[in-house]
Each structure stands twice: as structure tokens, then as C-alpha cells.
Amino acid sequence: MANSRKTALKILLRIEQEGAYSNIALNNGIKQDGLKGIEASFCSALVYGVLERKILLDFIIRQYTNIRLKKIETEVLEILRMAVLQLLFMDKIPESAAVNESVKLAKSIKLNKASGFINGVLRSMLREECRYKLPDKDKEKIRYYSVVYSVPEELVKLWISSYGEENAVCIMESTMGRAKLTVRVNTLKTDKAELKASLEKSGVLCSESNISENALLLADTGSVEAKEEYRKGLFHVQDIASQICCEVLAPESGMMVYDFCSAPGGKAFTMAQLMNGEGSIKAFDMYEHKVRLINNGAYRLGIKNISAEVRNALEKDDMPLADRVLCDVPCSGLGIIRRKPEIKYKENPGFKELPQLQYEILCNCSRYVRKGGRLVYSTCTLNPGENEMNVKRFLSEHLEFQPLNITLNSGIIKKIDNMGNAVTLLPGENNDGFFISLFERTC
């Protein structure tokens, strides 16, 4: 597994030093180093394990060295994090392998002096049977949660104050695991039963969602893009919460729909299916390469009523008014941490800048809703400043819009009813964290 460890180190350094996205860095790293099978799986487990538990791992390392972590070279610290992860959280890794391979890894990248330091820290841990002491929950509740769930204290405070301690713990627990792969059945080409049977025949484990009619949860897929069902356009990858967002907007056959900030296009694809491929969907994004993603996806799925264009959601243009407008704005992404755990550690998550940008996008998108038409404002974050506050401000300053009540499937249990026309979905087994609000233009 030496190759896996070295690849994992390179990937973690890209994420730490260059701000790379974990999923992209991992896929590229595994491909570049030619890892397959068990080696690729082990590399993935190391990368995501370190990202999910970084605060906890650093907390433990501090207890076995007098050197401040800021004084430790980044490469050395990442090696220590991987080693502690293997010693404490990966049962199938022998202790000797975790220590010896970490020392070898340091030497292989010419950190000969540091290899002795790494060996010393890890041997000290083994002598102490890898024991460590957590903060006292009764005396330091915020710090305790921060360490146990590897969530910065700022986020712990935000979630407890916003959603209560019980819900905050559910959110923090969700950041520690890997999200299931969820897909949307392309009902323009097949149905759920037929797709499920086909995938299972090829060895994919499929389970049905109890909260979205045409969603499937997949496991043991291997490369999704290599699946025949994918190439035939029988499904697209989309989280269930995102699918629910489309169902709340409820586009119908023959309607004109605008989808702003659309890339990579999952919501546009789902709305086209809800419309039975009839009517027109204009999917907008401000980057040409993202527009190509949307067009390529629509082509693969055989969807002909989507037209993707380059457009900044803040631009004010003369366009025909639409029956439905989806405004899924850029956000801090706190609802999808389990898919991109590096989000937790952003020094500037954008809490100050994002709400105003989001509000301006919402106001501009609302210009294109016809009288009697519907507007959805949504985010994949868990922060009232980006969610409820923008909704309340919008309603107070746009009297031509009225709130519309949202009715959700009874199977959705991890939700917070913020107000009649807005709901927060907490991360659950079947969905990411998400915020959805619904309006109707009355005049």
C-alpha cells in the first residue's frame, strides 16, 4: 500500500496548499499514479479520513509532541495525520505498518531528519496504547463538539444557535461519513424498476428512496461514467434534496422555465423529465465550459427541450417572462460537507459577502417571473444568513410576490419548518443539507 500512501499525501497537499477540491484532486491523483482496486480504495479512505477528522487528528498529535503544529512542516504534519488515522480509525491496518510505512514515506520524499520525529511521535502513541483525552463536554461544550466532529468552533456555534443542539449534533455527525451516490431515473427513456433491474444485473447495489419517487441510491458502482446505463442516458447523478427542489417548483408540460446558476445541469434535467420533455427550459451559467457540461448532459440523456446559454445571473436583460424560475444561488456549501469535507476548514466561508450577492441574484431573477408564475430560491447550505434572512428581506421589499406553502413528502423526517414557504432539509441518510423557498408573483 506504499503507493497508496504516497498518492494520498500528494492529494492532501494539493488540497491543503492549493485549495484543490477533494473529489477532483482524488480522481486526478489516482488516475495519474495508476492506482486501481484495493490501492485506489485505500488511498480514498486515507484522503477522506484525514479531511473528515483533521481537527481531531491534530488534537491528538498535540498530546504527543511539544512542538507547536504551526512549526511542523506541512508534509510532515500530513504524514502524521495519515498515520494517526490508521492507528486509531482503520482497524485492518497493523500498527507496525502504520508506523513503518509512515517513516518510509517521509524518507521517500527526502524528509530524512523529520522521519525520526515522525517515528518518535508514533512510538510514543503506541507506548501509551494510543490513549488521548478529549475536552470536558460539561466545561467546554463548543470545543468538545469541535474536536469530536472536527468542525471549527465557529460552525458549532452557528448550528447550535440556529437549529438547536440536537439538530446541530445531527449535522455534525453527518460530516463524518461518506455520502451515498444518488441518481435520478431518466423517465423520458426508462422507469425506476427497469433501471434498477439493469443496474443490479451488472453488480450495482440499488435501493429506492422513500422521499423521492424516481431516485435511486447506489453502491458498488465502480466508475459511474463507464456504466452502460449511464452511457445510454438512463439516469443522471443528483442528490435527492436537489431533486426535491425541482419537485417543489413543479414545472409542467408546455411551460417556459428559467434555471439560473444551472451547471452542471442536474436540476434542468430533472425539470425536463417532470415536464415530459415538453415546453422550454433555458439553463444559464456564466462560464462557457459549464454551459458545455449542461449541453453535453442533455444530449446524453436525450433531452431536447433544454437550451443552455452563457449568462450572468446579475445581468438585466430583456427576456420573455417565464412560468417558473429556479434561482439556486452560489453559497457556502455547508449542506454538502460530507461530499467535500474540505469546506469545513475554509478560513473565509463567505458569511459576510455571500448573502448580499445571493440577494442581488434573487432580485434579478425575480424580474423574469410572469404574473401567476412561481419562483424558487434555494441553497445547499445550512446558514440562516444565506437562507431565511434573504427570504424575509425579499418578501418585505418585493410586494408583488407572495409566499407559497411547501408540502413535503412525509418520508422526509430530518427537516426544519422555518416558515410556510421555506424549509431546511438537514443532512440525512438519503439527502444532503438543503434550503428551499417558494414564491408566487401576484401582480
Tab-separated table of C-alpha atoms in Angstrom:
chain	number	residue	atom	x	y	z
A	1	MET	CA	0.000	0.000	0.000
A	2	ALA	CA	3.067	2.257	-0.131
A	3	ASN	CA	1.934	3.720	-3.441
A	4	SER	CA	-1.485	4.496	-1.961
A	5	ARG	CA	0.055	6.390	0.946
A	6	LYS	CA	2.311	8.440	-1.303
A	7	THR	CA	-0.555	9.303	-3.643
A	8	ALA	CA	-2.777	10.208	-0.693
A	9	LEU	CA	-0.069	12.530	0.632
A	10	LYS	CA	0.224	14.312	-2.711
A	11	ILE	CA	-3.546	14.732	-2.883
A	12	LEU	CA	-3.815	16.078	0.668
A	13	LEU	CA	-1.035	18.565	-0.033
A	14	ARG	CA	-2.861	19.809	-3.135
A	15	ILE	CA	-5.989	20.342	-1.076
A	16	GLU	CA	-4.115	21.976	1.827
A	17	GLN	CA	-1.709	24.157	-0.134
A	18	GLU	CA	-3.507	24.835	-3.417
A	19	GLY	CA	-7.146	24.799	-2.321
A	20	ALA	CA	-7.970	21.916	-4.683
A	21	TYR	CA	-11.407	20.289	-4.442
A	22	SER	CA	-11.124	16.888	-2.770
A	23	ASN	CA	-13.149	14.945	-5.345
A	24	ILE	CA	-11.248	16.371	-8.307
A	25	ALA	CA	-7.831	16.070	-6.641
A	26	LEU	CA	-8.557	12.480	-5.608
A	27	ASN	CA	-9.767	11.376	-9.040
A	28	ASN	CA	-6.826	13.039	-10.776
A	29	GLY	CA	-4.268	11.685	-8.287
A	30	ILE	CA	-5.484	8.100	-8.508
A	31	LYS	CA	-5.565	8.286	-12.295
A	32	GLN	CA	-2.104	9.883	-12.602
A	33	ASP	CA	-0.472	7.291	-10.336
A	34	GLY	CA	-2.327	4.367	-11.895
A	35	LEU	CA	-3.939	3.105	-8.686
A	36	LYS	CA	-6.668	0.510	-9.043
A	37	GLY	CA	-8.781	-1.767	-6.902
A	38	ILE	CA	-7.677	-2.051	-3.279
A	39	GLU	CA	-4.910	0.528	-3.678
A	40	ALA	CA	-7.339	3.132	-5.036
A	41	SER	CA	-9.850	2.375	-2.269
A	42	PHE	CA	-7.176	2.653	0.424
A	43	CYS	CA	-5.954	5.965	-0.995
A	44	SER	CA	-9.511	7.303	-0.997
A	45	ALA	CA	-10.037	6.163	2.604
A	46	LEU	CA	-6.845	7.942	3.694
A	47	VAL	CA	-7.706	11.207	1.968
A	48	TYR	CA	-11.289	11.433	3.144
A	49	GLY	CA	-10.429	10.069	6.584
A	50	VAL	CA	-7.895	12.836	7.174
A	51	LEU	CA	-10.210	15.527	5.803
A	52	GLU	CA	-13.145	14.361	7.903
A	53	ARG	CA	-11.137	14.181	11.155
A	54	LYS	CA	-8.394	16.790	10.725
A	55	ILE	CA	-9.186	18.787	13.887
A	56	LEU	CA	-9.397	15.616	15.975
A	57	LEU	CA	-6.184	14.214	14.484
A	58	ASP	CA	-4.316	17.456	15.214
A	59	PHE	CA	-5.728	17.494	18.737
A	60	ILE	CA	-4.334	14.000	19.316
A	61	ILE	CA	-0.948	14.776	17.759
A	62	ARG	CA	-0.545	17.775	20.099
A	63	GLN	CA	-0.719	15.420	23.062
A	64	TYR	CA	2.381	13.554	21.866
A	65	THR	CA	4.693	16.412	20.907
A	66	ASN	CA	5.886	19.643	22.479
A	67	ILE	CA	6.346	21.261	19.078
A	68	ARG	CA	3.548	23.593	18.004
A	69	LEU	CA	1.763	22.264	14.942
A	70	LYS	CA	2.367	25.542	13.100
A	71	LYS	CA	6.093	24.855	13.404
A	72	ILE	CA	5.798	21.416	11.809
A	73	GLU	CA	6.313	21.224	8.035
A	74	THR	CA	3.061	20.681	6.161
A	75	GLU	CA	4.325	17.441	4.574
A	76	VAL	CA	5.333	16.075	7.978
A	77	LEU	CA	2.025	17.022	9.560
A	78	GLU	CA	0.047	15.347	6.775
A	79	ILE	CA	2.082	12.155	7.210
A	80	LEU	CA	1.379	12.227	10.945
A	81	ARG	CA	-2.332	12.772	10.325
A	82	MET	CA	-2.469	9.779	7.982
A	83	ALA	CA	-0.561	7.643	10.482
A	84	VAL	CA	-2.786	8.558	13.440
A	85	LEU	CA	-5.834	7.892	11.279
A	86	GLN	CA	-4.517	4.393	10.527
A	87	LEU	CA	-3.643	3.675	14.164
A	88	LEU	CA	-6.969	4.809	15.627
A	89	PHE	CA	-9.645	4.588	12.955
A	90	MET	CA	-8.622	1.910	10.430
A	91	ASP	CA	-8.882	-1.482	12.115
A	92	LYS	CA	-7.414	-3.557	9.294
A	93	ILE	CA	-4.069	-1.720	9.286
A	94	PRO	CA	-1.399	-3.340	11.545
A	95	GLU	CA	0.217	-0.858	13.945
A	96	SER	CA	3.683	-1.750	12.677
A	97	ALA	CA	2.657	-0.990	9.090
A	98	ALA	CA	1.119	2.335	10.049
A	99	VAL	CA	4.347	3.420	11.768
A	100	ASN	CA	6.980	1.897	9.477
A	101	GLU	CA	5.318	2.926	6.234
A	102	SER	CA	4.923	6.485	7.518
A	103	VAL	CA	8.629	6.674	8.263
A	104	LYS	CA	9.448	5.240	4.827
A	105	LEU	CA	7.106	7.731	3.204
A	106	ALA	CA	8.942	10.628	4.850
A	107	LYS	CA	12.295	9.296	3.660
A	108	SER	CA	10.969	8.757	0.128
A	109	ILE	CA	10.310	12.498	-0.201
A	110	LYS	CA	13.715	13.356	1.327
A	111	LEU	CA	12.469	14.222	4.809
A	112	ASN	CA	15.168	12.124	6.479
A	113	LYS	CA	15.515	14.291	9.579
A	114	ALA	CA	11.767	14.506	10.029
A	115	SER	CA	11.416	10.714	9.736
A	116	GLY	CA	12.953	10.335	13.187
A	117	PHE	CA	10.481	12.855	14.614
A	118	ILE	CA	7.569	11.011	12.993
A	119	ASN	CA	8.818	7.686	14.353
A	120	GLY	CA	9.183	9.166	17.839
A	121	VAL	CA	5.678	10.616	17.943
A	122	LEU	CA	4.059	7.406	16.712
A	123	ARG	CA	6.121	5.147	19.022
A	124	SER	CA	5.095	7.349	21.959
A	125	MET	CA	1.476	6.856	20.988
A	126	LEU	CA	1.898	3.083	20.885
A	127	ARG	CA	3.582	3.044	24.309
A	128	GLU	CA	0.541	4.896	25.644
A	129	GLU	CA	-1.766	2.491	23.797
A	130	CYS	CA	-2.930	5.417	21.642
A	131	ARG	CA	-4.852	6.946	24.508
A	132	TYR	CA	-5.900	10.578	24.307
A	133	LYS	CA	-8.052	12.900	26.373
A	134	LEU	CA	-10.950	14.852	24.896
A	135	PRO	CA	-12.120	18.257	26.189
A	136	ASP	CA	-14.597	18.137	29.065
A	137	LYS	CA	-18.059	18.369	27.475
A	138	ASP	CA	-19.612	19.882	30.598
A	139	LYS	CA	-16.995	22.630	30.860
A	140	GLU	CA	-16.149	23.206	27.183
A	141	LYS	CA	-19.157	22.095	25.142
A	142	ILE	CA	-18.302	24.026	21.975
A	143	ARG	CA	-14.680	22.876	21.993
A	144	TYR	CA	-15.746	19.293	22.751
A	145	TYR	CA	-18.045	19.154	19.714
A	146	SER	CA	-15.420	20.886	17.588
A	147	VAL	CA	-12.802	18.254	18.389
A	148	VAL	CA	-15.033	15.172	18.337
A	149	TYR	CA	-16.642	16.023	14.993
A	150	SER	CA	-13.721	18.008	13.532
A	151	VAL	CA	-15.886	21.063	12.961
A	152	PRO	CA	-14.474	24.566	13.568
A	153	GLU	CA	-15.916	26.220	16.659
A	154	GLU	CA	-17.483	28.975	14.547
A	155	LEU	CA	-19.672	26.406	12.779
A	156	VAL	CA	-20.549	24.614	16.017
A	157	LYS	CA	-21.811	27.890	17.473
A	158	LEU	CA	-23.700	28.762	14.273
A	159	TRP	CA	-25.531	25.442	14.073
A	160	ILE	CA	-26.415	25.246	17.771
A	161	SER	CA	-27.727	28.825	17.842
A	162	SER	CA	-29.617	28.374	14.559
A	163	TYR	CA	-31.054	24.871	14.828
A	164	GLY	CA	-30.687	23.778	18.461
A	165	GLU	CA	-28.153	21.387	19.963
A	166	GLU	CA	-29.874	18.143	18.921
A	167	ASN	CA	-30.124	19.167	15.268
A	168	ALA	CA	-26.606	20.597	15.351
A	169	VAL	CA	-25.252	17.246	16.521
A	170	CYS	CA	-27.083	15.506	13.646
A	171	ILE	CA	-25.469	17.932	11.199
A	172	MET	CA	-22.005	17.417	12.706
A	173	GLU	CA	-22.388	13.633	12.700
A	174	SER	CA	-23.279	13.752	9.011
A	175	THR	CA	-19.969	15.461	8.180
A	176	MET	CA	-18.026	12.401	9.339
A	177	GLY	CA	-19.342	9.874	6.821
A	178	ARG	CA	-19.335	9.438	3.084
A	179	ALA	CA	-22.500	10.335	1.204
A	180	LYS	CA	-24.296	7.697	-0.815
A	181	LEU	CA	-24.393	8.106	-4.568
A	182	THR	CA	-27.893	9.142	-5.574
A	183	VAL	CA	-29.221	9.260	-9.115
A	184	ARG	CA	-32.365	10.394	-10.877
A	185	VAL	CA	-34.091	7.977	-13.240
A	186	ASN	CA	-34.497	9.459	-16.726
A	187	THR	CA	-38.218	8.893	-17.074
A	188	LEU	CA	-38.056	10.057	-20.689
A	189	LYS	CA	-36.254	6.791	-21.532
A	190	THR	CA	-36.995	4.241	-18.808
A	191	ASP	CA	-38.641	3.732	-15.434
A	192	LYS	CA	-37.279	3.040	-11.957
A	193	ALA	CA	-37.993	-0.697	-11.900
A	194	GLU	CA	-36.361	-1.290	-15.283
A	195	LEU	CA	-33.255	0.768	-14.455
A	196	LYS	CA	-32.903	-0.846	-11.032
A	197	ALA	CA	-33.063	-4.331	-12.545
A	198	SER	CA	-30.479	-3.438	-15.189
A	199	LEU	CA	-28.038	-1.944	-12.683
A	200	GLU	CA	-28.402	-4.856	-10.284
A	201	LYS	CA	-27.706	-7.284	-13.118
A	202	SER	CA	-24.325	-5.563	-13.572
A	203	GLY	CA	-23.498	-5.908	-9.858
A	204	VAL	CA	-24.579	-2.487	-8.587
A	205	LEU	CA	-26.368	-2.410	-5.229
A	206	CYS	CA	-29.562	-0.340	-5.583
A	207	SER	CA	-32.050	0.870	-3.021
A	208	GLU	CA	-35.115	3.008	-3.519
A	209	SER	CA	-35.716	6.344	-1.853
A	210	ASN	CA	-38.767	6.788	0.321
A	211	ILE	CA	-38.766	10.546	-0.210
A	212	SER	CA	-38.392	10.967	-3.973
A	213	GLU	CA	-40.289	8.778	-6.433
A	214	ASN	CA	-37.670	8.497	-9.159
A	215	ALA	CA	-34.474	8.457	-7.126
A	216	LEU	CA	-32.148	5.504	-6.561
A	217	LEU	CA	-29.282	5.129	-4.088
A	218	LEU	CA	-26.334	3.205	-5.497
A	219	ALA	CA	-23.320	1.352	-4.068
A	220	ASP	CA	-20.527	-0.733	-5.607
A	221	THR	CA	-20.830	1.188	-8.849
A	222	GLY	CA	-17.178	1.476	-9.820
A	223	SER	CA	-16.824	4.242	-12.387
A	224	VAL	CA	-20.354	5.543	-12.956
A	225	GLU	CA	-19.419	7.052	-16.326
A	226	ALA	CA	-18.328	3.605	-17.530
A	227	LYS	CA	-21.736	2.042	-16.870
A	228	GLU	CA	-23.730	1.151	-19.970
A	229	GLU	CA	-26.863	2.583	-18.360
A	230	TYR	CA	-25.075	5.902	-17.883
A	231	ARG	CA	-23.796	5.999	-21.458
A	232	LYS	CA	-27.314	5.280	-22.694
A	233	GLY	CA	-28.593	8.254	-20.699
A	234	LEU	CA	-30.890	6.258	-18.424
A	235	PHE	CA	-30.014	8.342	-15.348
A	236	HIS	CA	-28.062	11.320	-14.108
A	237	VAL	CA	-26.301	11.838	-10.789
A	238	GLN	CA	-28.211	14.202	-8.489
A	239	ASP	CA	-28.724	14.406	-4.745
A	240	ILE	CA	-32.273	13.764	-3.566
A	241	ALA	CA	-32.565	17.165	-1.878
A	242	SER	CA	-31.794	18.770	-5.221
A	243	GLN	CA	-34.454	16.613	-6.851
A	244	ILE	CA	-36.964	17.704	-4.214
A	245	CYS	CA	-36.140	21.323	-5.018
A	246	CYS	CA	-37.282	20.730	-8.606
A	247	GLU	CA	-40.444	18.991	-7.434
A	248	VAL	CA	-41.282	21.990	-5.225
A	249	LEU	CA	-41.023	24.335	-8.229
A	250	ALA	CA	-43.378	21.914	-10.042
A	251	PRO	CA	-42.817	22.768	-13.717
A	252	GLU	CA	-45.481	21.386	-16.052
A	253	SER	CA	-45.576	20.292	-19.685
A	254	GLY	CA	-45.504	23.180	-22.128
A	255	MET	CA	-44.173	25.768	-19.675
A	256	MET	CA	-41.306	28.219	-20.106
A	257	VAL	CA	-38.724	27.651	-17.345
A	258	TYR	CA	-35.547	29.574	-16.477
A	259	ASP	CA	-32.812	27.838	-14.490
A	260	PHE	CA	-30.169	30.309	-13.273
A	261	CYS	CA	-26.729	29.215	-11.999
A	262	SER	CA	-27.629	25.918	-13.635
A	263	ALA	CA	-24.339	23.990	-14.016
A	264	PRO	CA	-23.758	21.092	-14.031
A	265	GLY	CA	-27.409	20.880	-15.061
A	266	GLY	CA	-28.944	18.264	-12.784
A	267	LYS	CA	-31.942	20.406	-11.865
A	268	ALA	CA	-32.595	21.324	-15.502
A	269	PHE	CA	-32.523	17.626	-16.435
A	270	THR	CA	-34.971	16.709	-13.678
A	271	MET	CA	-37.313	19.556	-14.571
A	272	ALA	CA	-37.300	18.451	-18.218
A	273	GLN	CA	-38.391	14.999	-17.076
A	274	LEU	CA	-41.133	16.479	-14.865
A	275	MET	CA	-42.303	18.357	-17.986
A	276	ASN	CA	-42.307	15.138	-20.051
A	277	GLY	CA	-39.823	16.784	-22.388
A	278	GLU	CA	-42.438	19.342	-23.471
A	279	GLY	CA	-42.073	23.103	-23.180
A	280	SER	CA	-38.800	25.009	-22.924
A	281	ILE	CA	-36.038	25.251	-20.317
A	282	LYS	CA	-33.398	27.971	-20.555
A	283	ALA	CA	-30.380	26.924	-18.463
A	284	PHE	CA	-27.956	29.754	-17.690
A	285	ASP	CA	-24.431	29.789	-16.322
A	286	MET	CA	-21.706	32.429	-16.521
A	287	TYR	CA	-18.923	30.108	-17.726
A	288	GLU	CA	-18.643	28.627	-21.206
A	289	HIS	CA	-17.156	25.310	-20.047
A	290	LYS	CA	-20.042	24.847	-17.612
A	291	VAL	CA	-22.569	25.557	-20.333
A	292	ARG	CA	-20.918	22.809	-22.371
A	293	LEU	CA	-21.411	20.444	-19.419
A	294	ILE	CA	-25.135	21.180	-19.445
A	295	ASN	CA	-25.486	20.737	-23.195
A	296	ASN	CA	-23.457	17.515	-23.154
A	297	GLY	CA	-25.550	16.143	-20.310
A	298	ALA	CA	-28.805	16.978	-22.044
A	299	TYR	CA	-27.550	15.317	-25.224
A	300	ARG	CA	-26.572	12.139	-23.347
A	301	LEU	CA	-29.994	12.000	-21.680
A	302	GLY	CA	-31.826	12.641	-24.940
A	303	ILE	CA	-33.436	15.820	-23.579
A	304	LYS	CA	-34.356	18.192	-26.406
A	305	ASN	CA	-36.194	20.992	-24.608
A	306	ILE	CA	-33.127	22.408	-22.787
A	307	SER	CA	-31.141	25.284	-24.245
A	308	ALA	CA	-28.028	26.263	-22.276
A	309	GLU	CA	-26.549	29.757	-22.604
A	310	VAL	CA	-23.768	31.834	-21.054
A	311	ARG	CA	-25.428	34.420	-18.836
A	312	ASN	CA	-24.519	36.140	-15.593
A	313	ALA	CA	-27.430	35.891	-13.164
A	314	LEU	CA	-26.869	39.543	-12.227
A	315	GLU	CA	-27.309	40.816	-15.796
A	316	LYS	CA	-30.510	42.674	-16.527
A	317	ASP	CA	-31.739	41.687	-19.988
A	318	ASP	CA	-34.994	41.880	-21.866
A	319	MET	CA	-36.203	38.279	-21.912
A	320	PRO	CA	-39.710	36.847	-22.184
A	321	LEU	CA	-41.274	36.220	-18.784
A	322	ALA	CA	-41.261	32.612	-17.583
A	323	ASP	CA	-43.810	30.394	-15.852
A	324	ARG	CA	-41.193	29.004	-13.482
A	325	VAL	CA	-37.835	30.401	-12.372
A	326	LEU	CA	-35.266	28.455	-10.350
A	327	CYS	CA	-32.679	30.527	-8.523
A	328	ASP	CA	-30.187	28.108	-6.933
A	329	VAL	CA	-27.502	30.551	-5.827
A	330	PRO	CA	-23.774	30.167	-5.045
A	331	CYS	CA	-23.420	29.506	-1.322
A	332	SER	CA	-21.068	28.415	1.454
A	333	GLY	CA	-21.957	24.746	0.832
A	334	LEU	CA	-22.400	23.720	4.470
A	335	GLY	CA	-25.035	21.163	3.488
A	336	ILE	CA	-22.662	19.117	1.335
A	337	ILE	CA	-19.650	18.836	3.663
A	338	ARG	CA	-19.720	15.042	3.588
A	339	ARG	CA	-19.166	15.223	-0.179
A	340	LYS	CA	-16.487	17.916	0.093
A	341	PRO	CA	-15.138	17.794	3.677
A	342	GLU	CA	-12.534	20.490	2.980
A	343	ILE	CA	-15.408	23.007	3.071
A	344	LYS	CA	-15.340	22.762	6.878
A	345	TYR	CA	-11.924	24.343	7.106
A	346	LYS	CA	-12.340	27.375	4.844
A	347	GLU	CA	-10.832	30.406	6.538
A	348	ASN	CA	-13.437	32.611	4.872
A	349	PRO	CA	-16.666	30.696	4.188
A	350	GLY	CA	-18.241	33.869	2.811
A	351	PHE	CA	-20.789	34.507	5.563
A	352	LYS	CA	-20.357	38.278	5.206
A	353	GLU	CA	-20.153	38.597	1.419
A	354	LEU	CA	-22.434	35.843	0.131
A	355	PRO	CA	-25.857	36.949	1.489
A	356	GLN	CA	-25.773	40.260	-0.394
A	357	LEU	CA	-24.649	38.580	-3.626
A	358	GLN	CA	-27.350	35.945	-3.241
A	359	TYR	CA	-29.976	38.580	-2.581
A	360	GLU	CA	-28.995	40.552	-5.677
A	361	ILE	CA	-29.191	37.390	-7.786
A	362	LEU	CA	-32.613	36.558	-6.324
A	363	CYS	CA	-33.920	40.073	-7.028
A	364	ASN	CA	-32.688	39.999	-10.610
A	365	CYS	CA	-34.042	36.504	-11.313
A	366	SER	CA	-37.440	37.529	-9.934
A	367	ARG	CA	-37.755	40.083	-12.770
A	368	TYR	CA	-38.365	37.223	-15.210
A	369	VAL	CA	-41.349	35.631	-13.454
A	370	ARG	CA	-44.723	36.256	-15.094
A	371	LYS	CA	-47.848	37.103	-13.094
A	372	GLY	CA	-49.112	33.844	-11.606
A	373	GLY	CA	-45.704	32.255	-12.093
A	374	ARG	CA	-43.540	30.652	-9.416
A	375	LEU	CA	-40.047	31.339	-8.147
A	376	VAL	CA	-37.806	29.061	-6.067
A	377	TYR	CA	-34.792	30.344	-4.127
A	378	SER	CA	-32.513	27.564	-2.908
A	379	THR	CA	-29.066	26.847	-1.480
A	380	CYS	CA	-27.105	23.772	-0.407
A	381	THR	CA	-26.019	25.413	2.833
A	382	LEU	CA	-27.063	25.468	6.489
A	383	ASN	CA	-26.792	29.108	7.463
A	384	PRO	CA	-29.840	31.316	8.174
A	385	GLY	CA	-27.918	34.366	6.968
A	386	GLU	CA	-27.886	32.916	3.460
A	387	ASN	CA	-31.318	31.339	3.728
A	388	GLU	CA	-34.187	32.651	5.891
A	389	MET	CA	-32.786	36.158	6.164
A	390	ASN	CA	-32.716	36.572	2.381
A	391	VAL	CA	-36.248	35.192	2.063
A	392	LYS	CA	-37.650	37.573	4.678
A	393	ARG	CA	-35.848	40.540	3.130
A	394	PHE	CA	-37.109	39.632	-0.332
A	395	LEU	CA	-40.738	39.411	0.784
A	396	SER	CA	-40.508	42.733	2.618
A	397	GLU	CA	-39.069	44.530	-0.409
A	398	HIS	CA	-40.990	42.791	-3.231
A	399	LEU	CA	-44.685	43.115	-2.528
A	400	GLU	CA	-45.511	41.717	-5.973
A	401	PHE	CA	-44.505	38.281	-4.611
A	402	GLN	CA	-46.346	36.227	-2.019
A	403	PRO	CA	-45.093	33.171	-0.111
A	404	LEU	CA	-46.412	29.786	-1.229
A	405	ASN	CA	-46.650	26.953	1.274
A	406	ILE	CA	-44.356	23.974	0.698
A	407	THR	CA	-45.721	20.476	1.270
A	408	LEU	CA	-43.062	17.788	1.507
A	409	ASN	CA	-43.203	14.002	1.324
A	410	SER	CA	-43.957	12.515	4.737
A	411	GLY	CA	-40.837	10.358	4.450
A	412	ILE	CA	-38.631	13.422	4.944
A	413	ILE	CA	-38.035	13.434	8.684
A	414	LYS	CA	-34.874	15.489	9.114
A	415	LYS	CA	-36.234	18.912	8.294
A	416	ILE	CA	-36.829	22.241	9.957
A	417	ASP	CA	-40.015	24.110	9.085
A	418	ASN	CA	-38.673	27.640	9.027
A	419	MET	CA	-41.826	29.317	7.704
A	420	GLY	CA	-44.688	28.311	5.468
A	421	ASN	CA	-42.850	28.890	2.217
A	422	ALA	CA	-39.389	27.782	3.300
A	423	VAL	CA	-37.869	24.584	4.635
A	424	THR	CA	-34.404	23.445	5.681
A	425	LEU	CA	-33.529	19.821	4.970
A	426	LEU	CA	-30.908	18.520	7.368
A	427	PRO	CA	-28.351	16.040	6.038
A	428	GLY	CA	-29.806	12.558	6.289
A	429	GLU	CA	-29.089	9.057	5.059
A	430	ASN	CA	-30.807	9.850	1.763
A	431	ASN	CA	-30.140	13.542	1.199
A	432	ASP	CA	-27.746	16.449	1.703
A	433	GLY	CA	-28.462	19.600	3.681
A	434	PHE	CA	-30.561	21.979	1.587
A	435	PHE	CA	-32.752	25.083	1.832
A	436	ILE	CA	-35.799	25.665	-0.393
A	437	SER	CA	-38.217	28.592	-0.504
A	438	LEU	CA	-41.186	29.143	-2.817
A	439	PHE	CA	-42.905	32.324	-4.047
A	440	GLU	CA	-45.694	33.271	-6.448
A	441	ARG	CA	-45.908	36.520	-8.409
A	442	THR	CA	-49.356	38.018	-7.824
A	443	CYS	CA	-49.104	41.296	-9.707
